[in-house]
Amino acid sequence: MNPLSDRTRLIASATQRGRGRRPVNPPVERASTMLSDKTASMRDETLGPVYGLEGTGTAHALRHALADLERAADVFLVPSGLAAITVPILALTRPGDEVLTTDALYGPSRRFLTRHMAARGVTTRFHPAGADARQVAEMITDRTKLILIESPASLTFEMLDVPALATAARARSVLTVMDNTWGAGLAFRPLAHGVDVSAQAVTKYVSGHSDLLMGSMAVDAPAIRRAVADAIEDMGWHVSPDDASLALRGLRTMTLRMAEQARSALLVAAWLQARPEVSRVLYPPLTGSVGHALWKRDFTGASALMGVVMRGGNTQDAQAFLDALSLFGLGYSWGGFESLITHETGQMDWRKQKPDLEGELIRIHVGLEDPADLIADLEVGLTAWRTQQDSNLQHPA
Ligand SMILES: *Cc1c(COP(=O)(O)O)cnc(C)c1O
């Protein structure tokens, strides 16, 4: 038989035969305490989890489906996407080790490295956001234990040559962890490209409905599997069965949502790129965008998250633009069914090298609305941007 497509596979794992009469969806099993029949069997793990902290059947069904998605030996769940980045770093580094990562790293991951890990003797070196695999590999030292990869990077969307980087890291016995939230385990599969841990915020596309927080880590190698499992056990992380059930529900429709949102995002990106108010759209699937060649080579799909570099402007202009919109929600996070927009103000200051941007930086997430309606809404926003710019000229600060 032909290998099943992802779209089929994510559903076939629900309807698999041979499991007896049962509901399509696994029941939500809420438990701290698990009961046994006999004292002698209380610790028998072949009978199922001994204690709720190990996760009940609901979480196990989600782990199983995510492992199938990521083509991984195992997937572990933690209470947020951020925890899916912090757990493997805690599990795989020791005092004196060094982590190498991009200067355009997701802000909270960066804060974890520079505040929490630095205070515990693990230092971090940042490579330029636009570095190629050779330049990153040249920064590996005897102390480098782990490379934390994020591609495309946060806010400025630079792409890394992940297969080349994973190969270079392996040659030096350096581990690799990838924040693959943008690729979502569907548009890009880190493990197949030689990465050791594929982490993602389930919060985003797997959930798809902006109503839960969760992270996952997909792993293959037995030693890494054990290290991550031990770290979760030692720290006492757990995800609620209700959230696991919602994430599993989201996962069944993820291929369709992601494909549709990526199609709309490309239309919105191309429209914005042609506007005089816009200098550049940072969206690797868009021809001419930063990272397009690597995206085309390695990715089979896309998220609908992009950056928009305006032509000049200031905070007031950006606020006028965003406040004039009615369809784009003003909120953080992304991956849900709804379109969102934010104005980037603070996090660029954290970087070693501030990117050279021609104007204000806006971040857009395209949802499942009709793209023609979204474009009409953005047109209203850009008119407000221009009006605000004109009034700046008439009343200079
Ligand atoms: C949202 C996000 C996270 C963190 O996910 P949370 O569930 O919000 O903690 C990590 N990395 C990237 C790239 C993200 O966009």
Short mmCIF file of C-alpha atoms and ligand atoms in Angstrom, two decimals:
data_model
loop_
_atom_site.label_atom_id
_atom_site.label_comp_id
_atom_site.label_asym_id
_atom_site.label_seq_id
_atom_site.Cartn_x
_atom_site.Cartn_y
_atom_site.Cartn_z
CA MET A 1 0.00 0.00 0.00
CA ASN A 2 1.13 3.57 -0.64
CA PRO A 3 2.24 5.48 2.45
CA LEU A 4 -0.75 7.50 3.67
CA SER A 5 -0.73 11.27 3.28
CA ASP A 6 -0.62 13.33 6.49
CA ARG A 7 -4.19 14.42 5.98
CA THR A 8 -5.35 10.79 6.05
CA ARG A 9 -2.88 9.66 8.65
CA LEU A 10 -3.99 12.13 11.32
CA ILE A 11 -7.53 10.77 11.01
CA ALA A 12 -6.70 7.09 10.47
CA SER A 13 -5.05 6.98 13.90
CA ALA A 14 -8.56 7.63 15.35
CA THR A 15 -10.47 5.00 13.35
CA GLN A 16 -7.94 2.14 13.54
CA ARG A 17 -9.68 -1.28 13.75
CA GLY A 18 -9.18 -3.95 16.37
CA ARG A 19 -9.65 -1.80 19.46
CA GLY A 20 -13.17 -2.98 20.30
CA ARG A 21 -16.42 -1.00 20.77
CA ARG A 22 -15.50 2.51 21.83
CA PRO A 23 -16.19 6.18 21.17
CA VAL A 24 -14.27 7.74 18.26
CA ASN A 25 -12.51 10.07 20.67
CA PRO A 26 -10.80 8.71 23.78
CA PRO A 27 -12.67 9.63 26.96
CA VAL A 28 -11.30 12.39 29.16
CA GLU A 29 -9.82 10.44 32.05
CA ARG A 30 -9.37 12.82 34.97
CA ALA A 31 -7.26 11.34 37.76
CA SER A 32 -4.70 11.98 40.41
CA THR A 33 -5.21 8.61 42.12
CA MET A 34 -5.32 5.33 40.21
CA LEU A 35 -6.73 2.28 42.02
CA SER A 36 -5.44 -1.31 41.89
CA ASP A 37 -7.15 -4.58 42.82
CA LYS A 38 -4.34 -6.09 44.85
CA THR A 39 -1.50 -4.67 46.91
CA ALA A 40 0.92 -6.80 44.92
CA SER A 41 -0.08 -5.18 41.62
CA MET A 42 -0.02 -1.54 42.83
CA ARG A 43 3.33 -0.87 41.17
CA ASP A 44 2.72 -2.96 38.05
CA GLU A 45 3.20 -0.44 35.21
CA THR A 46 2.02 -2.89 32.55
CA LEU A 47 -1.51 -2.36 33.93
CA GLY A 48 -1.37 1.39 33.10
CA PRO A 49 -0.23 4.51 34.93
CA VAL A 50 0.30 4.08 38.65
CA TYR A 51 -0.37 7.75 39.41
CA GLY A 52 -2.11 10.55 37.46
CA LEU A 53 1.11 12.54 37.10
CA GLU A 54 2.24 9.96 34.52
CA GLY A 55 -0.71 10.97 32.33
CA THR A 56 -3.89 9.01 31.79
CA GLY A 57 -5.21 7.49 28.54
CA THR A 58 -6.18 10.92 27.17
CA ALA A 59 -2.61 12.24 27.18
CA HIS A 60 -1.30 8.92 25.89
CA ALA A 61 -3.65 9.07 22.89
CA LEU A 62 -2.34 12.57 22.09
CA ARG A 63 1.29 11.51 22.51
CA HIS A 64 0.69 8.59 20.19
CA ALA A 65 -0.95 10.75 17.48
CA LEU A 66 1.80 13.42 17.72
CA ALA A 67 4.51 10.73 17.47
CA ASP A 68 2.82 9.55 14.29
CA LEU A 69 2.78 13.13 12.95
CA GLU A 70 6.46 13.74 13.76
CA ARG A 71 7.54 10.18 12.76
CA ALA A 72 9.13 9.95 16.21
CA ALA A 73 9.77 7.07 18.61
CA ASP A 74 8.12 9.06 21.39
CA VAL A 75 6.56 12.43 22.17
CA PHE A 76 6.48 14.06 25.60
CA LEU A 77 3.98 16.69 26.71
CA VAL A 78 4.54 19.71 28.94
CA PRO A 79 2.23 22.54 30.08
CA SER A 80 3.38 25.19 27.56
CA GLY A 81 5.37 25.65 24.39
CA LEU A 82 8.01 27.49 26.39
CA ALA A 83 8.40 24.43 28.66
CA ALA A 84 9.01 22.31 25.53
CA ILE A 85 12.13 24.48 24.94
CA THR A 86 13.29 24.72 28.56
CA VAL A 87 12.92 21.00 29.43
CA PRO A 88 15.37 19.61 26.84
CA ILE A 89 17.89 22.35 27.70
CA LEU A 90 17.62 21.48 31.41
CA ALA A 91 17.76 17.77 30.60
CA LEU A 92 20.76 17.85 28.28
CA THR A 93 23.13 20.50 29.72
CA ARG A 94 25.37 20.60 32.82
CA PRO A 95 27.20 23.51 34.51
CA GLY A 96 30.14 24.58 32.34
CA ASP A 97 28.31 23.76 29.11
CA GLU A 98 27.54 26.30 26.43
CA VAL A 99 24.42 26.64 24.29
CA LEU A 100 24.71 28.11 20.79
CA THR A 101 21.63 29.74 19.30
CA THR A 102 20.33 32.44 16.99
CA ASP A 103 20.25 36.12 17.95
CA ALA A 104 16.65 36.12 16.63
CA LEU A 105 15.52 33.48 19.17
CA TYR A 106 11.95 33.53 20.55
CA GLY A 107 12.15 36.12 23.39
CA PRO A 108 11.06 33.96 26.35
CA SER A 109 13.52 31.18 25.29
CA ARG A 110 16.27 33.78 25.24
CA ARG A 111 15.29 35.06 28.69
CA PHE A 112 15.38 31.48 30.04
CA LEU A 113 18.94 31.04 28.72
CA THR A 114 20.31 34.40 29.82
CA ARG A 115 18.59 34.52 33.22
CA HIS A 116 17.84 31.01 34.52
CA MET A 117 20.53 28.93 32.79
CA ALA A 118 23.28 31.56 33.10
CA ALA A 119 22.73 31.66 36.88
CA ARG A 120 23.28 27.89 36.91
CA GLY A 121 26.54 27.89 34.98
CA VAL A 122 25.31 27.24 31.46
CA THR A 123 26.30 30.08 29.16
CA THR A 124 24.84 31.02 25.78
CA ARG A 125 26.44 32.35 22.62
CA PHE A 126 24.32 33.94 19.93
CA HIS A 127 25.08 33.60 16.23
CA PRO A 128 23.92 36.31 13.79
CA ALA A 129 20.31 35.77 12.69
CA GLY A 130 21.37 35.62 9.04
CA ALA A 131 24.29 33.19 9.54
CA ASP A 132 24.70 30.17 7.26
CA ALA A 133 25.39 26.65 8.60
CA ARG A 134 29.16 26.99 8.12
CA GLN A 135 29.30 30.23 10.12
CA VAL A 136 27.29 28.67 12.96
CA ALA A 137 29.47 25.52 12.94
CA GLU A 138 32.60 27.70 13.17
CA MET A 139 31.28 29.08 16.48
CA ILE A 140 31.17 25.60 18.08
CA THR A 141 33.72 25.35 20.92
CA ASP A 142 34.81 22.48 23.19
CA ARG A 143 32.17 23.62 25.65
CA THR A 144 29.29 23.70 23.17
CA LYS A 145 26.83 21.04 24.28
CA LEU A 146 23.75 21.98 22.35
CA ILE A 147 22.57 24.10 19.44
CA LEU A 148 19.08 25.53 19.85
CA ILE A 149 17.65 26.02 16.35
CA GLU A 150 14.71 28.20 15.43
CA SER A 151 13.87 28.45 11.72
CA PRO A 152 12.25 30.62 10.59
CA ALA A 153 13.40 32.79 13.50
CA SER A 154 11.07 34.89 15.60
CA LEU A 155 9.92 38.31 14.32
CA THR A 156 12.45 38.63 11.46
CA PHE A 157 11.93 35.15 9.93
CA GLU A 158 15.52 34.31 8.90
CA MET A 159 15.86 30.66 7.80
CA LEU A 160 18.68 28.30 8.76
CA ASP A 161 20.03 25.40 6.71
CA VAL A 162 18.82 22.86 9.29
CA PRO A 163 20.10 19.66 7.59
CA ALA A 164 23.59 21.14 7.17
CA LEU A 165 23.57 22.47 10.72
CA ALA A 166 22.43 19.10 12.16
CA THR A 167 25.17 17.30 10.21
CA ALA A 168 27.85 19.75 11.40
CA ALA A 169 26.62 19.44 15.00
CA ARG A 170 26.68 15.62 14.91
CA ALA A 171 30.21 15.63 13.53
CA ARG A 172 31.26 17.54 16.68
CA SER A 173 29.05 15.47 19.06
CA VAL A 174 26.87 18.53 19.70
CA LEU A 175 23.15 17.94 20.32
CA THR A 176 20.45 19.85 18.45
CA VAL A 177 17.06 21.00 19.73
CA MET A 178 14.72 22.78 17.32
CA ASP A 179 11.83 25.09 18.16
CA ASN A 180 9.64 23.94 15.28
CA THR A 181 6.48 25.83 16.24
CA TRP A 182 6.29 27.52 12.80
CA GLY A 183 6.74 24.17 11.00
CA ALA A 184 4.32 22.53 13.47
CA GLY A 185 5.64 19.00 12.80
CA LEU A 186 3.76 19.07 9.51
CA ALA A 187 5.40 21.64 7.20
CA PHE A 188 8.83 20.58 8.48
CA ARG A 189 10.00 17.44 10.30
CA PRO A 190 13.22 18.15 12.25
CA LEU A 191 13.95 14.51 13.19
CA ALA A 192 14.03 13.49 9.52
CA HIS A 193 16.70 16.19 8.99
CA GLY A 194 18.96 14.92 11.78
CA VAL A 195 17.77 17.09 14.68
CA ASP A 196 17.73 15.38 18.11
CA VAL A 197 14.69 17.04 19.72
CA SER A 198 11.76 18.53 17.79
CA ALA A 199 9.90 20.89 20.12
CA GLN A 200 6.75 22.84 19.35
CA ALA A 201 4.06 24.91 21.01
CA VAL A 202 0.96 22.72 20.68
CA THR A 203 -0.70 25.99 21.76
CA LYS A 204 -0.45 27.18 18.15
CA TYR A 205 -1.51 25.02 15.15
CA VAL A 206 -2.19 21.66 16.81
CA SER A 207 -4.68 23.27 19.19
CA GLY A 208 -5.78 25.67 16.47
CA HIS A 209 -8.49 27.32 18.56
CA SER A 210 -6.66 29.66 20.97
CA ASP A 211 -8.06 27.91 24.02
CA LEU A 212 -5.18 25.94 25.53
CA LEU A 213 -1.46 26.04 26.32
CA MET A 214 0.77 23.00 25.77
CA GLY A 215 4.14 21.97 24.38
CA SER A 216 5.48 18.77 22.86
CA MET A 217 8.93 17.27 22.36
CA ALA A 218 9.45 14.56 19.75
CA VAL A 219 12.53 12.35 20.18
CA ASP A 220 14.10 9.23 18.70
CA ALA A 221 17.41 8.30 20.36
CA PRO A 222 16.94 6.16 23.51
CA ALA A 223 19.45 8.18 25.59
CA ILE A 224 17.69 11.47 24.79
CA ARG A 225 14.30 9.90 25.38
CA ARG A 226 15.42 8.85 28.84
CA ALA A 227 16.96 12.24 29.66
CA VAL A 228 13.79 14.12 28.66
CA ALA A 229 11.50 11.64 30.47
CA ASP A 230 13.61 11.92 33.64
CA ALA A 231 13.58 15.74 33.51
CA ILE A 232 9.79 15.81 33.23
CA GLU A 233 9.46 13.34 36.10
CA ASP A 234 11.98 15.23 38.25
CA MET A 235 10.27 18.58 37.70
CA GLY A 236 6.75 17.24 38.08
CA TRP A 237 5.32 18.53 34.79
CA HIS A 238 1.87 17.37 33.77
CA VAL A 239 -0.77 18.36 31.21
CA SER A 240 -4.46 18.20 32.01
CA PRO A 241 -6.56 15.48 30.33
CA ASP A 242 -9.09 18.15 29.28
CA ASP A 243 -6.37 20.07 27.42
CA ALA A 244 -5.03 16.84 25.91
CA SER A 245 -8.51 16.05 24.62
CA LEU A 246 -8.84 19.53 23.05
CA ALA A 247 -5.39 19.26 21.45
CA LEU A 248 -6.32 15.87 19.98
CA ARG A 249 -9.50 17.39 18.56
CA GLY A 250 -7.47 20.18 16.96
CA LEU A 251 -4.94 17.75 15.53
CA ARG A 252 -7.56 15.96 13.38
CA THR A 253 -8.21 19.10 11.27
CA MET A 254 -4.74 20.61 11.41
CA THR A 255 -3.67 19.71 7.86
CA LEU A 256 -6.72 21.45 6.38
CA ARG A 257 -6.50 24.54 8.59
CA MET A 258 -2.80 24.99 7.99
CA ALA A 259 -3.06 24.57 4.22
CA GLU A 260 -5.98 26.99 3.95
CA GLN A 261 -4.36 29.59 6.22
CA ALA A 262 -1.06 29.32 4.30
CA ARG A 263 -2.92 29.89 1.02
CA SER A 264 -4.60 33.00 2.42
CA ALA A 265 -1.37 34.19 4.03
CA LEU A 266 0.43 34.08 0.68
CA LEU A 267 -2.34 36.20 -0.89
CA VAL A 268 -2.18 38.71 1.97
CA ALA A 269 1.64 38.76 1.87
CA ALA A 270 1.74 39.38 -1.90
CA TRP A 271 -0.86 42.14 -1.58
CA LEU A 272 1.06 43.84 1.23
CA GLN A 273 4.35 43.52 -0.66
CA ALA A 274 2.87 45.58 -3.53
CA ARG A 275 1.67 48.41 -1.24
CA PRO A 276 3.61 51.71 -1.16
CA GLU A 277 3.33 51.89 2.66
CA VAL A 278 5.18 48.56 2.97
CA SER A 279 8.92 48.15 2.49
CA ARG A 280 9.24 44.34 2.82
CA VAL A 281 7.20 41.33 3.83
CA LEU A 282 9.14 38.77 5.88
CA TYR A 283 7.46 35.52 4.90
CA PRO A 284 9.71 32.71 3.61
CA PRO A 285 7.01 31.19 1.31
CA LEU A 286 6.79 34.51 -0.56
CA THR A 287 9.10 34.72 -3.59
CA GLY A 288 11.75 37.34 -2.89
CA SER A 289 11.34 37.14 0.89
CA VAL A 290 14.18 36.45 3.30
CA GLY A 291 14.67 32.66 3.56
CA HIS A 292 12.64 31.76 0.46
CA ALA A 293 15.21 29.41 -1.10
CA LEU A 294 15.68 27.32 2.07
CA TRP A 295 11.94 27.24 2.72
CA LYS A 296 11.36 25.97 -0.81
CA ARG A 297 14.04 23.30 -0.48
CA ASP A 298 13.10 21.94 2.97
CA PHE A 299 9.48 22.76 3.82
CA THR A 300 6.33 21.09 2.49
CA GLY A 301 3.95 23.74 3.85
CA ALA A 302 3.81 26.89 5.93
CA SER A 303 2.39 28.68 8.91
CA ALA A 304 0.39 31.85 8.28
CA LEU A 305 2.64 34.04 10.45
CA MET A 306 4.64 36.85 8.83
CA GLY A 307 6.47 40.07 9.54
CA VAL A 308 5.74 43.32 7.72
CA VAL A 309 8.41 46.02 7.61
CA MET A 310 6.70 49.34 6.96
CA ARG A 311 8.26 52.16 4.97
CA GLY A 312 9.32 54.42 7.83
CA GLY A 313 6.68 55.55 10.29
CA ASN A 314 6.60 55.69 14.06
CA THR A 315 4.68 54.13 16.96
CA GLN A 316 1.75 56.53 16.50
CA ASP A 317 1.41 55.57 12.82
CA ALA A 318 1.52 51.88 13.67
CA GLN A 319 -1.11 52.33 16.37
CA ALA A 320 -3.37 54.20 13.92
CA PHE A 321 -2.99 51.30 11.45
CA LEU A 322 -3.77 48.58 13.99
CA ASP A 323 -6.58 50.47 15.73
CA ALA A 324 -8.40 51.05 12.41
CA LEU A 325 -8.73 47.30 11.78
CA SER A 326 -11.89 45.44 12.69
CA LEU A 327 -11.18 41.81 11.63
CA PHE A 328 -7.66 41.37 13.04
CA GLY A 329 -7.63 40.71 16.77
CA LEU A 330 -5.07 42.57 18.85
CA GLY A 331 -3.39 39.78 20.74
CA TYR A 332 -0.27 37.71 21.23
CA SER A 333 0.18 34.11 20.14
CA TRP A 334 -0.96 32.65 16.81
CA GLY A 335 -1.95 29.39 15.10
CA GLY A 336 -5.64 29.72 15.94
CA PHE A 337 -8.55 30.12 13.51
CA GLU A 338 -8.55 33.91 13.91
CA SER A 339 -6.42 36.61 12.32
CA LEU A 340 -4.21 38.56 14.71
CA ILE A 341 -1.93 41.57 14.48
CA THR A 342 0.71 43.08 16.76
CA HIS A 343 3.17 45.96 16.63
CA GLU A 344 6.67 44.91 17.65
CA THR A 345 8.19 47.36 20.11
CA GLY A 346 10.41 45.82 22.79
CA GLN A 347 12.14 42.57 21.87
CA MET A 348 14.50 43.90 19.19
CA ASP A 349 16.44 45.65 21.98
CA TRP A 350 17.40 42.24 23.41
CA ARG A 351 19.41 41.35 20.32
CA LYS A 352 23.18 41.64 20.03
CA GLN A 353 22.78 43.01 16.52
CA LYS A 354 19.67 45.08 15.94
CA PRO A 355 18.32 44.30 12.47
CA ASP A 356 18.43 47.13 10.00
CA LEU A 357 14.73 47.70 9.34
CA GLU A 358 13.36 50.44 7.09
CA GLY A 359 10.46 51.21 9.41
CA GLU A 360 8.01 49.92 11.99
CA LEU A 361 7.70 46.12 12.33
CA ILE A 362 4.22 44.59 12.31
CA ARG A 363 3.43 40.90 12.84
CA ILE A 364 0.40 39.36 11.17
CA HIS A 365 -1.23 35.97 11.65
CA VAL A 366 -3.75 35.08 8.94
CA GLY A 367 -6.74 33.07 10.13
CA LEU A 368 -9.53 31.19 8.39
CA GLU A 369 -11.53 34.27 7.36
CA ASP A 370 -12.05 35.01 3.66
CA PRO A 371 -8.74 36.57 2.51
CA ALA A 372 -10.63 39.18 0.42
CA ASP A 373 -12.26 40.47 3.63
CA LEU A 374 -8.90 40.54 5.41
CA ILE A 375 -7.30 42.49 2.56
CA ALA A 376 -10.17 45.01 2.59
CA ASP A 377 -9.66 45.43 6.34
CA LEU A 378 -5.90 45.97 5.87
CA GLU A 379 -6.65 48.58 3.21
CA VAL A 380 -8.65 50.54 5.82
CA GLY A 381 -5.70 50.19 8.20
CA LEU A 382 -3.17 51.45 5.66
CA THR A 383 -5.39 54.47 4.91
CA ALA A 384 -5.35 55.27 8.64
CA TRP A 385 -1.53 54.86 8.60
CA ARG A 386 -1.25 57.40 5.75
CA THR A 387 -3.66 59.84 7.41
CA GLN A 388 -1.61 59.66 10.63
CA GLN A 389 1.63 60.19 8.68
CA ASP A 390 0.16 63.26 6.94
CA SER A 391 -0.90 64.75 10.27
CA ASN A 392 2.64 64.14 11.63
CA LEU A 393 3.94 66.25 8.73
CA GLN A 394 1.45 69.04 9.48
CA HIS A 395 2.08 68.94 13.22
CA PRO A 396 5.67 67.82 13.71
CA ALA A 397 6.49 66.73 17.26
C1 LIG B 1 4.34 30.69 21.12
C2 LIG B 1 5.70 30.21 20.92
C3 LIG B 1 6.36 29.47 21.91
C4 LIG B 1 5.79 29.25 23.28
O1 LIG B 1 4.53 28.67 23.36
P1 LIG B 1 3.62 28.92 24.64
O2 LIG B 1 2.68 27.77 24.64
O3 LIG B 1 2.96 30.25 24.45
O4 LIG B 1 4.52 28.91 25.84
C5 LIG B 1 7.63 29.01 21.63
N1 LIG B 1 8.23 29.26 20.47
C6 LIG B 1 7.63 29.95 19.49
C7 LIG B 1 8.36 30.18 18.21
C8 LIG B 1 6.35 30.46 19.67
O5 LIG B 1 5.78 31.18 18.72
#
